[in-house]
mmCIF file of C-alpha atoms in Angstrom:
data_model
loop_
_atom_site.group_PDB
_atom_site.id
_atom_site.type_symbol
_atom_site.label_atom_id
_atom_site.label_comp_id
_atom_site.label_asym_id
_atom_site.label_seq_id
_atom_site.Cartn_x
_atom_site.Cartn_y
_atom_site.Cartn_z
ATOM 1 C CA MET D 1 -15.772 -16.412 32.909
ATOM 2 C CA ASP D 2 -12.605 -15.593 30.941
ATOM 3 C CA PRO D 3 -11.079 -12.152 32.174
ATOM 4 C CA LEU D 4 -10.298 -11.287 28.523
ATOM 5 C CA SER D 5 -13.975 -12.047 27.562
ATOM 6 C CA ALA D 6 -15.172 -9.617 30.255
ATOM 7 C CA ILE D 7 -12.929 -6.956 28.675
ATOM 8 C CA SER D 8 -13.355 -7.569 24.914
ATOM 9 C CA GLU D 9 -14.657 -10.521 22.966
ATOM 10 C CA GLU D 10 -12.191 -9.655 20.201
ATOM 11 C CA LEU D 11 -9.195 -9.862 22.615
ATOM 12 C CA ALA D 12 -10.494 -13.220 23.835
ATOM 13 C CA GLU D 13 -10.754 -14.538 20.383
ATOM 14 C CA ILE D 14 -7.260 -13.366 19.389
ATOM 15 C CA ASP D 15 -5.917 -14.908 22.588
ATOM 16 C CA GLY D 16 -7.588 -18.175 21.585
ATOM 17 C CA GLN D 17 -6.070 -18.157 18.187
ATOM 18 C CA ILE D 18 -2.573 -17.556 19.547
ATOM 19 C CA ALA D 19 -3.096 -20.381 22.083
ATOM 20 C CA ASP D 20 -3.895 -22.680 19.181
ATOM 21 C CA VAL D 21 -0.673 -21.684 17.442
ATOM 22 C CA PHE D 22 1.326 -22.318 20.494
ATOM 23 C CA ARG D 23 -0.072 -25.753 20.798
ATOM 24 C CA ALA D 24 0.584 -26.410 17.185
ATOM 25 C CA LEU D 25 4.297 -25.230 17.654
ATOM 26 C CA SER D 26 4.689 -27.441 20.650
ATOM 27 C CA ASN D 27 3.429 -30.367 18.711
ATOM 28 C CA GLY D 28 5.585 -29.577 15.731
ATOM 29 C CA PHE D 29 8.785 -29.383 17.605
ATOM 30 C CA GLN D 30 7.987 -32.728 19.295
ATOM 31 C CA LYS D 31 7.355 -34.272 16.054
ATOM 32 C CA LEU D 32 10.618 -32.666 14.611
ATOM 33 C CA GLU D 33 12.706 -34.500 17.263
ATOM 34 C CA LYS D 34 11.579 -37.903 15.876
ATOM 35 C CA ILE D 35 12.397 -37.068 12.245
ATOM 36 C CA LYS D 36 15.663 -38.307 11.116
ATOM 37 C CA ASP D 37 15.566 -37.455 7.342
ATOM 38 C CA SER D 38 17.285 -34.035 6.762
ATOM 39 C CA ASN D 39 14.768 -33.079 3.935
ATOM 40 C CA ARG D 40 11.766 -33.840 6.122
ATOM 41 C CA GLN D 41 13.391 -31.894 8.889
ATOM 42 C CA SER D 42 13.727 -28.888 6.611
ATOM 43 C CA ARG D 43 10.154 -29.000 5.530
ATOM 44 C CA GLN D 44 9.022 -29.346 9.060
ATOM 45 C CA LEU D 45 11.120 -26.263 10.111
ATOM 46 C CA GLU D 46 9.541 -24.240 7.277
ATOM 47 C CA ASP D 47 6.070 -25.158 8.478
ATOM 48 C CA LEU D 48 6.945 -24.157 12.047
ATOM 49 C CA THR D 49 8.558 -20.845 10.825
ATOM 50 C CA GLU D 50 5.251 -20.007 9.010
ATOM 51 C CA LYS D 51 3.273 -20.782 12.156
ATOM 52 C CA MET D 52 5.570 -18.480 14.135
ATOM 53 C CA ARG D 53 4.928 -15.653 11.457
ATOM 54 C CA ASP D 54 1.204 -16.068 12.069
ATOM 55 C CA CYS D 55 1.689 -16.003 15.790
ATOM 56 C CA LYS D 56 3.794 -12.767 15.594
ATOM 57 C CA ARG D 57 0.961 -11.183 13.384
ATOM 58 C CA LEU D 58 -1.705 -12.168 15.933
ATOM 59 C CA ILE D 59 0.313 -10.702 18.833
ATOM 60 C CA LYS D 60 0.588 -7.445 16.958
ATOM 61 C CA GLU D 61 -3.131 -7.486 16.471
ATOM 62 C CA PHE D 62 -3.586 -8.205 20.193
ATOM 63 C CA ASP D 63 -1.273 -5.185 21.061
ATOM 64 C CA LYS D 64 -3.074 -2.877 18.595
ATOM 65 C CA GLU D 65 -6.514 -3.702 20.168
ATOM 66 C CA VAL D 66 -5.132 -3.234 23.736
ATOM 67 C CA LYS D 67 -3.822 0.283 22.666
ATOM 68 C CA ASN D 68 -7.209 1.100 21.259
ATOM 69 C CA MET D 69 -8.858 0.173 24.566
ATOM 70 C CA GLU D 70 -6.407 1.913 26.897
ATOM 71 C CA ARG D 71 -8.662 4.885 27.670
ATOM 72 C CA ARG D 72 -11.903 2.622 28.210
ATOM 73 C CA ILE D 73 -10.310 0.161 30.750
ATOM 74 C CA ASP D 74 -9.171 0.496 34.290
ATOM 75 C CA PRO D 75 -5.399 0.376 35.331
ATOM 76 C CA ASP D 76 -5.667 -3.269 36.676
ATOM 77 C CA SER D 77 -7.079 -4.607 33.480
ATOM 78 C CA SER D 78 -4.454 -2.520 31.478
ATOM 79 C CA ARG D 79 -1.622 -4.096 33.604
ATOM 80 C CA MET D 80 -3.166 -7.632 33.123
ATOM 81 C CA LEU D 81 -3.232 -7.229 29.366
ATOM 82 C CA SER D 82 0.376 -5.878 29.290
ATOM 83 C CA GLU D 83 1.492 -8.964 31.195
ATOM 84 C CA LYS D 84 -0.434 -11.177 28.974
ATOM 85 C CA LYS D 85 1.239 -9.712 25.898
ATOM 86 C CA GLN D 86 4.700 -10.056 27.528
ATOM 87 C CA SER D 87 4.052 -13.603 28.319
ATOM 88 C CA MET D 88 3.038 -14.198 24.631
ATOM 89 C CA ILE D 89 6.193 -12.590 23.307
ATOM 90 C CA LYS D 90 8.342 -14.541 25.696
ATOM 91 C CA GLU D 91 6.867 -17.901 24.753
ATOM 92 C CA LEU D 92 7.222 -17.005 20.965
ATOM 93 C CA ASN D 93 10.950 -15.972 21.495
ATOM 94 C CA SER D 94 11.451 -19.437 23.121
ATOM 95 C CA TYR D 95 10.264 -21.109 19.944
ATOM 96 C CA VAL D 96 12.176 -18.938 17.774
ATOM 97 C CA ALA D 97 15.334 -19.919 19.708
ATOM 98 C CA LEU D 98 14.455 -23.479 19.446
ATOM 99 C CA LYS D 99 13.941 -23.222 15.734
ATOM 100 C CA LYS D 100 17.394 -21.553 15.254
ATOM 101 C CA GLN D 101 19.014 -24.339 17.333
ATOM 102 C CA TYR D 102 17.395 -26.939 14.973
ATOM 103 C CA ALA D 103 18.403 -25.019 11.803
ATOM 104 C CA THR D 104 22.045 -24.795 13.027
ATOM 105 C CA ASN D 105 22.134 -28.588 13.729
ATOM 106 C CA LEU D 106 20.642 -29.279 10.436
ATOM 107 C CA GLU D 107 23.201 -27.120 8.570
ATOM 108 C CA ASN D 108 26.074 -28.804 10.368
ATOM 109 C CA LYS D 109 24.731 -32.124 9.266
ATOM 110 C CA LYS D 110 24.501 -30.975 5.566
ATOM 111 C CA ALA D 111 28.076 -29.776 5.884
ATOM 112 C CA ASP D 112 29.296 -33.089 7.174
ATOM 113 C CA LEU D 113 27.489 -34.841 4.358
ATOM 114 C CA PHE D 114 29.295 -32.641 1.792
ATOM 115 C CA ASP D 115 32.722 -32.823 3.314
ATOM 116 C CA ALA D 116 32.738 -36.638 3.576
ATOM 117 C CA PRO D 117 32.613 -37.360 -0.100
ATOM 118 C CA ALA D 118 35.325 -34.923 -0.856
ATOM 119 C CA ASN D 119 37.757 -36.476 1.639
ATOM 120 C CA GLU D 120 37.025 -39.905 0.203
ATOM 121 C CA TYR D 121 37.615 -38.613 -3.243
ATOM 122 C CA ALA D 122 40.845 -37.068 -2.239
ATOM 123 C CA GLU D 123 41.924 -40.527 -0.634
ATOM 124 C CA GLN D 124 41.043 -42.203 -3.900
ATOM 125 C CA ASN D 125 43.156 -39.862 -5.968
ATOM 126 C CA VAL D 126 46.129 -40.514 -3.685
ATOM 127 C CA LEU D 127 45.752 -44.260 -4.051
ATOM 128 C CA LEU D 128 45.336 -43.939 -7.933
ATOM 129 C CA ALA D 129 48.456 -41.669 -8.217
ATOM 130 C CA SER D 130 50.510 -44.132 -6.282
ATOM 131 C CA GLY D 131 49.850 -46.762 -8.895
ATOM 132 C CA MET D 132 50.700 -44.552 -11.987
ATOM 133 C CA THR D 133 53.987 -44.121 -13.766
ATOM 134 C CA ASN D 134 55.561 -40.654 -14.242
ATOM 135 C CA GLU D 135 54.262 -40.413 -17.958
ATOM 136 C CA GLN D 136 50.887 -41.364 -16.702
ATOM 137 C CA LEU D 137 50.894 -38.816 -14.038
ATOM 138 C CA ILE D 138 52.094 -36.098 -16.533
ATOM 139 C CA ASP D 139 49.453 -37.038 -19.029
ATOM 140 C CA ASN D 140 46.718 -37.021 -16.210
ATOM 141 C CA GLY D 141 48.220 -33.675 -15.123
ATOM 142 C CA HIS D 142 47.868 -32.207 -18.696
ATOM 143 C CA GLN D 143 44.268 -33.617 -18.948
ATOM 144 C CA MET D 144 43.349 -32.023 -15.751
ATOM 145 C CA MET D 145 44.882 -28.747 -16.727
ATOM 146 C CA ASP D 146 42.879 -28.851 -20.095
ATOM 147 C CA GLU D 147 39.690 -29.486 -18.131
ATOM 148 C CA THR D 148 40.423 -26.668 -15.814
ATOM 149 C CA ASP D 149 41.132 -24.264 -18.895
ATOM 150 C CA GLN D 150 37.835 -25.349 -20.324
ATOM 151 C CA ALA D 151 36.066 -24.733 -17.121
ATOM 152 C CA ILE D 152 37.616 -21.182 -16.981
ATOM 153 C CA ASP D 153 36.596 -20.541 -20.362
ATOM 154 C CA ARG D 154 33.055 -21.625 -19.780
ATOM 155 C CA ALA D 155 33.137 -19.486 -16.579
ATOM 156 C CA GLN D 156 34.363 -16.434 -18.469
ATOM 157 C CA LYS D 157 31.625 -17.029 -21.122
ATOM 158 C CA VAL D 158 28.969 -16.997 -18.431
ATOM 159 C CA VAL D 159 30.553 -13.840 -16.772
ATOM 160 C CA HIS D 160 30.463 -12.034 -20.173
ATOM 161 C CA GLU D 161 26.812 -13.080 -20.819
ATOM 162 C CA THR D 162 25.901 -11.915 -17.339
ATOM 163 C CA ILE D 163 27.698 -8.601 -17.950
ATOM 164 C CA ASN D 164 25.783 -8.147 -21.154
ATOM 165 C CA VAL D 165 22.520 -9.059 -19.592
ATOM 166 C CA GLY D 166 23.132 -6.768 -16.746
ATOM 167 C CA THR D 167 24.111 -3.867 -19.220
ATOM 168 C CA GLU D 168 20.810 -4.389 -21.155
ATOM 169 C CA THR D 169 18.771 -4.533 -18.031
ATOM 170 C CA ALA D 170 20.279 -1.330 -16.798
ATOM 171 C CA ALA D 171 19.692 0.502 -20.095
ATOM 172 C CA SER D 172 16.047 -0.822 -20.149
ATOM 173 C CA LEU D 173 15.532 0.326 -16.456
ATOM 174 C CA LYS D 174 17.043 3.809 -17.495
ATOM 175 C CA ALA D 175 14.608 4.062 -20.426
ATOM 176 C CA GLN D 176 11.685 3.030 -18.224
ATOM 177 C CA THR D 177 12.711 5.584 -15.586
ATOM 178 C CA GLU D 178 12.932 8.325 -18.133
ATOM 179 C CA GLN D 179 9.565 7.259 -19.455
ATOM 180 C CA MET D 180 8.082 7.319 -15.813
ATOM 181 C CA SER D 181 9.425 10.821 -15.309
ATOM 182 C CA ARG D 182 7.788 12.050 -18.533
ATOM 183 C CA ILE D 183 4.496 10.457 -17.424
ATOM 184 C CA VAL D 184 4.647 12.066 -13.956
ATOM 185 C CA ASN D 185 5.340 15.531 -15.715
ATOM 186 C CA GLU D 186 2.461 15.017 -18.068
ATOM 187 C CA LEU D 187 0.234 14.134 -15.165
ATOM 188 C CA ASP D 188 1.282 17.149 -13.182
ATOM 189 C CA SER D 189 0.637 19.363 -16.224
ATOM 190 C CA ILE D 190 -2.819 17.747 -16.678
ATOM 191 C CA HIS D 191 -3.625 18.248 -12.988
ATOM 192 C CA PHE D 192 -2.629 21.871 -13.265
ATOM 193 C CA SER D 193 -4.910 22.376 -16.283
ATOM 194 C CA ILE D 194 -7.796 20.666 -14.700
ATOM 195 C CA LYS D 195 -7.370 22.926 -11.604
ATOM 196 C CA LYS D 196 -7.233 26.033 -13.854
ATOM 197 C CA ALA D 197 -10.145 24.866 -15.840
ATOM 198 C CA THR D 198 -12.249 24.271 -12.617
ATOM 199 C CA LYS D 199 -11.439 27.685 -11.523
ATOM 200 C CA LEU D 200 -12.403 29.254 -14.646
ATOM 201 C CA VAL D 201 -15.690 27.353 -14.732
ATOM 202 C CA LYS D 202 -16.604 28.522 -11.206
ATOM 203 C CA GLU D 203 -15.796 32.150 -12.168
ATOM 204 C CA ILE D 204 -17.987 31.798 -15.206
ATOM 205 C CA GLY D 205 -20.723 30.391 -13.069
ATOM 206 C CA ARG D 206 -20.614 33.330 -10.826
ATOM 207 C CA GLN D 207 -20.664 35.767 -13.580
ATOM 208 C CA VAL D 208 -23.609 34.101 -15.163
ATOM 209 C CA ALA D 209 -25.449 34.130 -11.876
ATOM 210 C CA THR D 210 -24.649 37.825 -11.356
ATOM 211 C CA ASP D 211 -25.923 38.574 -14.851
ATOM 212 C CA ARG D 212 -29.091 36.650 -14.364
ATOM 213 C CA CYS D 213 -29.800 38.612 -11.033
ATOM 214 C CA ILE D 214 -29.156 41.958 -12.920
ATOM 215 C CA MET D 215 -31.450 40.851 -15.786
ATOM 216 C CA GLY D 216 -34.153 39.922 -13.286
ATOM 217 C CA LEU D 217 -33.981 43.242 -11.605
ATOM 218 C CA LEU D 218 -34.049 45.090 -14.944
ATOM 219 C CA LEU D 219 -37.121 43.001 -15.974
ATOM 220 C CA LEU D 220 -38.939 43.868 -12.646
ATOM 221 C CA VAL D 221 -38.149 47.608 -13.251
ATOM 222 C CA VAL D 222 -39.344 47.513 -16.793
ATOM 223 C CA LEU D 223 -42.477 45.593 -15.733
ATOM 224 C CA GLY D 224 -43.199 48.207 -13.028
ATOM 225 C CA VAL D 225 -42.751 51.113 -15.322
ATOM 226 C CA ILE D 226 -45.180 49.422 -17.824
ATOM 227 C CA ALA D 227 -47.714 48.822 -15.180
ATOM 228 C CA ILE D 228 -47.594 52.459 -13.997
ATOM 229 C CA ILE D 229 -47.973 53.643 -17.675
ATOM 230 C CA ILE D 230 -50.800 51.419 -18.216
ATOM 231 C CA VAL D 231 -52.594 52.613 -14.954
ATOM 232 C CA LYS D 232 -51.965 56.278 -15.850
ATOM 233 C CA LEU D 233 -53.567 55.798 -19.204
ATOM 234 C CA VAL D 234 -56.593 54.027 -17.800
ATOM 235 C CA HIS D 235 -57.023 56.448 -14.755
ATOM 236 C CA PRO D 236 -55.380 59.798 -15.820
ATOM 237 C CA ASN D 237 -57.143 61.580 -12.888
ATOM 238 C CA ASN D 238 -55.949 59.237 -10.161
ATOM 239 C CA LYS D 239 -53.935 61.489 -7.811
ATOM 240 C CA ASP D 240 -52.647 58.549 -5.802
ATOM 241 C CA ILE D 241 -50.410 57.448 -8.786
ATOM 242 C CA ARG D 242 -47.271 59.610 -9.073
ATOM 243 C CA ASP D 243 -45.982 60.742 -12.421
ATOM 244 C CA ILE D 244 -43.052 58.923 -13.864
ATOM 245 C CA PRO D 245 -40.079 61.243 -14.278
ATOM 246 C CA GLY D 246 -39.617 62.095 -17.919
ATOM 247 C CA LEU D 247 -43.169 61.237 -18.863
ATOM 248 C CA ALA D 248 -45.495 64.134 -19.699
ATOM 249 C CA PRO D 249 -48.744 64.298 -17.732
ATOM 250 C CA PRO D 250 -51.969 63.585 -19.541
ATOM 251 C CA VAL D 251 -53.514 66.395 -21.402
ATOM 252 C CA MET D 252 -56.521 68.034 -19.582
ATOM 253 C CA ASN D 253 -59.830 68.744 -21.501
ATOM 254 C CA ARG D 254 -59.738 72.581 -22.192
ATOM 255 C CA LYS D 255 -62.968 74.679 -22.770
ATOM 256 C CA LEU D 256 -62.930 77.491 -25.312
ATOM 257 C CA LEU D 257 -63.700 80.955 -23.823
ATOM 258 C CA TRP D 258 -65.634 81.850 -26.930
ATOM 259 C CA SER D 259 -67.084 80.165 -29.916
ATOM 260 C CA PRO D 260 -67.106 81.409 -33.335
ATOM 261 C CA TYR D 261 -70.700 80.309 -33.765
#
């Protein structure tokens, strides 16, 4: 059984993906050695560079998973995982160095290709100049100067247009920056208003709850008083019911001491 699988299935899966990328890099560089065309070599190097980026991302995921598991694994497993990561980094760095070497060789080839026509063109100019008269050489020199002046004028025009575009872009960026600042200030104001309104709503809610409690207590008191009054009226001689303060006791039946008849 794979030691990584015994520790973590996810680590084993990442390790398998990294191994696949390394195999693809090895095959890619072997294929690159057989390619002679510079353009095809450039495309092959771009593909290999993309694979190296994927490998670097996978190694970072492997390292992150190892760090998450440090507290759950024993020291031997931790040391084995660290050595595994270092081996991956070392192998990737070897492919990076190989890619830089191929890229340097490819740049040198391109430089040689560009330099060769220039040298041939210079030699051709020397041969043509040797077969011209003085007047032809002067006319040719004036023509070359005119062409150079026209090229300078075109270059100056391009520079002025570039400056104008840059100025307009800077003004546009400045206006957009000011607009963003205003939007941020408005958002801050809205956020402050929302917080203030929320606080006010909470205070109103507490006041309403307090008022409801007071009204409930008052209602209970009023109902109690009404109940006592009703009981007093129905059973006026009941001594168990105390008199309500401020309420006159019921009138007792009085007998006259003498009768006129």
